[in-house]
mmCIF file with all atom_site columns, C-alpha atoms in Angstrom:
data_model
loop_
_atom_site.group_PDB
_atom_site.id
_atom_site.type_symbol
_atom_site.label_atom_id
_atom_site.label_alt_id
_atom_site.label_comp_id
_atom_site.label_asym_id
_atom_site.label_entity_id
_atom_site.label_seq_id
_atom_site.pdbx_PDB_ins_code
_atom_site.Cartn_x
_atom_site.Cartn_y
_atom_site.Cartn_z
_atom_site.occupancy
_atom_site.B_iso_or_equiv
_atom_site.pdbx_formal_charge
_atom_site.auth_seq_id
_atom_site.auth_comp_id
_atom_site.auth_asym_id
_atom_site.auth_atom_id
_atom_site.pdbx_PDB_model_num
ATOM 1  C CA . MET A 1 1  ? 14.627  3.857   -8.403  1.00 0.00 ? 628 MET A CA 1
ATOM 2  C CA . ASN A 1 2  ? 14.028  2.715   -4.959  1.00 0.00 ? 629 ASN A CA 1
ATOM 3  C CA . LEU A 1 3  ? 11.135  4.706   -3.460  1.00 0.00 ? 630 LEU A CA 1
ATOM 4  C CA . LEU A 1 4  ? 11.309  3.193   -0.051  1.00 0.00 ? 631 LEU A CA 1
ATOM 5  C CA . CYS A 1 5  ? 10.961  6.031   2.345   1.00 0.00 ? 632 CYS A CA 1
ATOM 6  C CA . ASN A 1 6  ? 10.827  4.348   5.808   1.00 0.00 ? 633 ASN A CA 1
ATOM 7  C CA . LYS A 1 7  ? 8.900   7.197   7.565   1.00 0.00 ? 634 LYS A CA 1
ATOM 8  C CA . LEU A 1 8  ? 7.289   6.892   10.951  1.00 0.00 ? 635 LEU A CA 1
ATOM 9  C CA . VAL A 1 9  ? 3.939   8.347   11.688  1.00 0.00 ? 636 VAL A CA 1
ATOM 10 C CA . ASN A 1 10 ? 1.729   8.674   14.814  1.00 0.00 ? 637 ASN A CA 1
ATOM 11 C CA . LYS A 1 11 ? -1.280  6.535   14.888  1.00 0.00 ? 638 LYS A CA 1
ATOM 12 C CA . ASP A 1 12 ? -3.778  5.643   17.543  1.00 0.00 ? 639 ASP A CA 1
ATOM 13 C CA . LEU A 1 13 ? -2.473  6.326   21.108  1.00 0.00 ? 640 LEU A CA 1
ATOM 14 C CA . ASN A 1 14 ? 0.820   7.764   19.789  1.00 0.00 ? 641 ASN A CA 1
ATOM 15 C CA . GLN A 1 15 ? 1.828   4.360   18.328  1.00 0.00 ? 642 GLN A CA 1
ATOM 16 C CA . LYS A 1 16 ? 4.337   4.897   15.607  1.00 0.00 ? 643 LYS A CA 1
ATOM 17 C CA . LYS A 1 17 ? 4.026   2.817   12.355  1.00 0.00 ? 644 LYS A CA 1
ATOM 18 C CA . GLU A 1 18 ? 6.648   2.450   9.643   1.00 0.00 ? 645 GLU A CA 1
ATOM 19 C CA . ILE A 1 19 ? 5.604   3.803   6.223   1.00 0.00 ? 646 ILE A CA 1
ATOM 20 C CA . ASN A 1 20 ? 7.129   2.484   2.929   1.00 0.00 ? 647 ASN A CA 1
ATOM 21 C CA . ALA A 1 21 ? 6.472   3.689   -0.598  1.00 0.00 ? 648 ALA A CA 1
ATOM 22 C CA . CYS A 1 22 ? 5.354   1.266   -3.130  1.00 0.00 ? 649 CYS A CA 1
ATOM 23 C CA . ASN A 1 23 ? 7.753   0.648   -6.004  1.00 0.00 ? 650 ASN A CA 1
ATOM 24 C CA . GLU A 1 24 ? 4.922   -0.004  -8.436  1.00 0.00 ? 651 GLU A CA 1
ATOM 25 C CA . CYS A 1 25 ? 2.147   2.701   -7.719  1.00 0.00 ? 652 CYS A CA 1
ATOM 26 C CA . GLU A 1 26 ? 4.235   5.034   -5.550  1.00 0.00 ? 653 GLU A CA 1
ATOM 27 C CA . SER A 1 27 ? 1.660   5.142   -2.762  1.00 0.00 ? 654 SER A CA 1
ATOM 28 C CA . GLU A 1 28 ? 2.691   5.125   0.822   1.00 0.00 ? 655 GLU A CA 1
ATOM 29 C CA . TYR A 1 29 ? 1.528   2.270   2.930   1.00 0.00 ? 656 TYR A CA 1
ATOM 30 C CA . TYR A 1 30 ? 2.116   0.845   6.428   1.00 0.00 ? 657 TYR A CA 1
ATOM 31 C CA . ALA A 1 31 ? 5.005   -1.497  6.175   1.00 0.00 ? 658 ALA A CA 1
ATOM 32 C CA . ASP A 1 32 ? 3.424   -4.092  8.385   1.00 0.00 ? 659 ASP A CA 1
ATOM 33 C CA . THR A 1 33 ? 0.371   -4.412  6.152   1.00 0.00 ? 660 THR A CA 1
ATOM 34 C CA . SER A 1 34 ? 2.134   -6.000  3.111   1.00 0.00 ? 661 SER A CA 1
ATOM 35 C CA . GLU A 1 35 ? 3.625   -9.215  2.704   1.00 0.00 ? 662 GLU A CA 1
ATOM 36 C CA . MET A 1 36 ? 6.240   -7.745  0.347   1.00 0.00 ? 663 MET A CA 1
ATOM 37 C CA . GLU A 1 37 ? 8.751   -5.208  1.426   1.00 0.00 ? 664 GLU A CA 1
ATOM 38 C CA . HIS A 1 38 ? 8.603   -2.837  -1.543  1.00 0.00 ? 665 HIS A CA 1
ATOM 39 C CA . LEU A 1 39 ? 4.984   -3.241  -2.702  1.00 0.00 ? 666 LEU A CA 1
ATOM 40 C CA . CYS A 1 40 ? 1.750   -2.024  -1.131  1.00 0.00 ? 667 CYS A CA 1
ATOM 41 C CA . PRO A 1 41 ? -0.873  -4.658  -0.275  1.00 0.00 ? 668 PRO A CA 1
ATOM 42 C CA . ASN A 1 42 ? -2.825  -3.770  -3.389  1.00 0.00 ? 669 ASN A CA 1
ATOM 43 C CA . CYS A 1 43 ? 0.074   -4.188  -5.877  1.00 0.00 ? 670 CYS A CA 1
ATOM 44 C CA . SER A 1 44 ? 1.460   -7.222  -4.170  1.00 0.00 ? 671 SER A CA 1
ATOM 45 C CA . HIS A 1 45 ? -2.119  -8.878  -4.439  1.00 0.00 ? 672 HIS A CA 1
ATOM 46 C CA . PHE A 1 46 ? -2.496  -8.141  -8.153  1.00 0.00 ? 673 PHE A CA 1
ATOM 47 C CA . LEU A 1 47 ? 1.158   -8.793  -9.191  1.00 0.00 ? 674 LEU A CA 1
ATOM 48 C CA . TYR A 1 48 ? 1.921   -11.887 -6.949  1.00 0.00 ? 675 TYR A CA 1
ATOM 49 C CA . GLY A 1 49 ? -1.385  -13.079 -5.526  1.00 0.00 ? 676 GLY A CA 1
ATOM 50 C CA . TYR A 1 50 ? -0.695  -12.075 -1.907  1.00 0.00 ? 677 TYR A CA 1
ATOM 51 C CA . ALA A 1 51 ? -3.654  -11.224 0.396   1.00 0.00 ? 678 ALA A CA 1
ATOM 52 C CA . ASN A 1 52 ? -4.956  -7.777  -0.289  1.00 0.00 ? 679 ASN A CA 1
ATOM 53 C CA . CYS A 1 53 ? -6.097  -5.348  2.509   1.00 0.00 ? 680 CYS A CA 1
ATOM 54 C CA . ASP A 1 54 ? -9.921  -4.946  2.922   1.00 0.00 ? 681 ASP A CA 1
ATOM 55 C CA . HIS A 1 55 ? -9.572  -1.250  2.196   1.00 0.00 ? 682 HIS A CA 1
ATOM 56 C CA . ARG A 1 56 ? -11.633 1.238   4.269   1.00 0.00 ? 683 ARG A CA 1
ATOM 57 C CA . MET A 1 57 ? -11.122 4.607   2.514   1.00 0.00 ? 684 MET A CA 1
ATOM 58 C CA . LYS A 1 58 ? -11.325 7.841   4.473   1.00 0.00 ? 685 LYS A CA 1
ATOM 59 C CA . ASP A 1 59 ? -9.976  11.163  3.296   1.00 0.00 ? 686 ASP A CA 1
ATOM 60 C CA . GLU A 1 60 ? -8.335  9.427   0.290   1.00 0.00 ? 687 GLU A CA 1
ATOM 61 C CA . ARG A 1 61 ? -6.383  7.051   2.400   1.00 0.00 ? 688 ARG A CA 1
ATOM 62 C CA . CYS A 1 62 ? -7.140  3.473   3.606   1.00 0.00 ? 689 CYS A CA 1
ATOM 63 C CA . THR A 1 63 ? -7.467  3.563   7.402   1.00 0.00 ? 690 THR A CA 1
ATOM 64 C CA . LYS A 1 64 ? -6.083  -0.004  7.601   1.00 0.00 ? 691 LYS A CA 1
ATOM 65 C CA . CYS A 1 65 ? -2.989  0.102   5.272   1.00 0.00 ? 692 CYS A CA 1
ATOM 66 C CA . TYR A 1 66 ? -2.595  3.778   4.435   1.00 0.00 ? 693 TYR A CA 1
ATOM 67 C CA . TRP A 1 67 ? -2.765  3.136   0.618   1.00 0.00 ? 694 TRP A CA 1
ATOM 68 C CA . ASN A 1 68 ? -3.919  6.204   -1.219  1.00 0.00 ? 695 ASN A CA 1
ATOM 69 C CA . GLY A 1 69 ? -5.781  4.399   -4.017  1.00 0.00 ? 696 GLY A CA 1
ATOM 70 C CA . ASN A 1 70 ? -3.034  4.784   -6.620  1.00 0.00 ? 697 ASN A CA 1
ATOM 71 C CA . THR A 1 71 ? -2.685  2.214   -9.261  1.00 0.00 ? 698 THR A CA 1
ATOM 72 C CA . THR A 1 72 ? -0.848  1.748   -12.566 1.00 0.00 ? 699 THR A CA 1
ATOM 73 C CA . ASP A 1 73 ? -1.978  1.088   -16.044 1.00 0.00 ? 700 ASP A CA 1
ATOM 74 C CA . TYR A 1 74 ? -0.418  -2.395  -15.777 1.00 0.00 ? 701 TYR A CA 1
ATOM 75 C CA . ILE A 1 75 ? -2.453  -3.160  -12.614 1.00 0.00 ? 702 ILE A CA 1
ATOM 76 C CA . LYS A 1 76 ? -5.567  -1.766  -14.252 1.00 0.00 ? 703 LYS A CA 1
ATOM 77 C CA . GLY A 1 77 ? -4.966  -4.229  -17.074 1.00 0.00 ? 704 GLY A CA 1
ATOM 78 C CA . LEU A 1 78 ? -4.588  -7.203  -14.705 1.00 0.00 ? 705 LEU A CA 1
ATOM 79 C CA . LYS A 1 79 ? -7.906  -6.206  -12.988 1.00 0.00 ? 706 LYS A CA 1
ATOM 80 C CA . ASN A 1 80 ? -9.620  -6.099  -16.242 1.00 0.00 ? 707 ASN A CA 1
ATOM 81 C CA . ASP A 1 81 ? -8.381  -9.553  -17.221 1.00 0.00 ? 708 ASP A CA 1
ATOM 82 C CA . GLN A 1 82 ? -9.895  -11.079 -14.155 1.00 0.00 ? 709 GLN A CA 1
#
């Protein structure tokens, strides 16, 4: 199932940012913060080795990439193997 949602939200100075939904963890994330189209920066990092966001969590969301902290059991397992 494709969870891509392509929403636009207001950010600083009424600047709109495209939001996608991650196919792995189902978190929303700013589309321009991930190197992969259908994965958040966190999942693309652990699954494929792409650069991860330096998350800054505030009110249960990363202020940089909009990730909500969701993960999957599979990703947890990958983290534990490191």
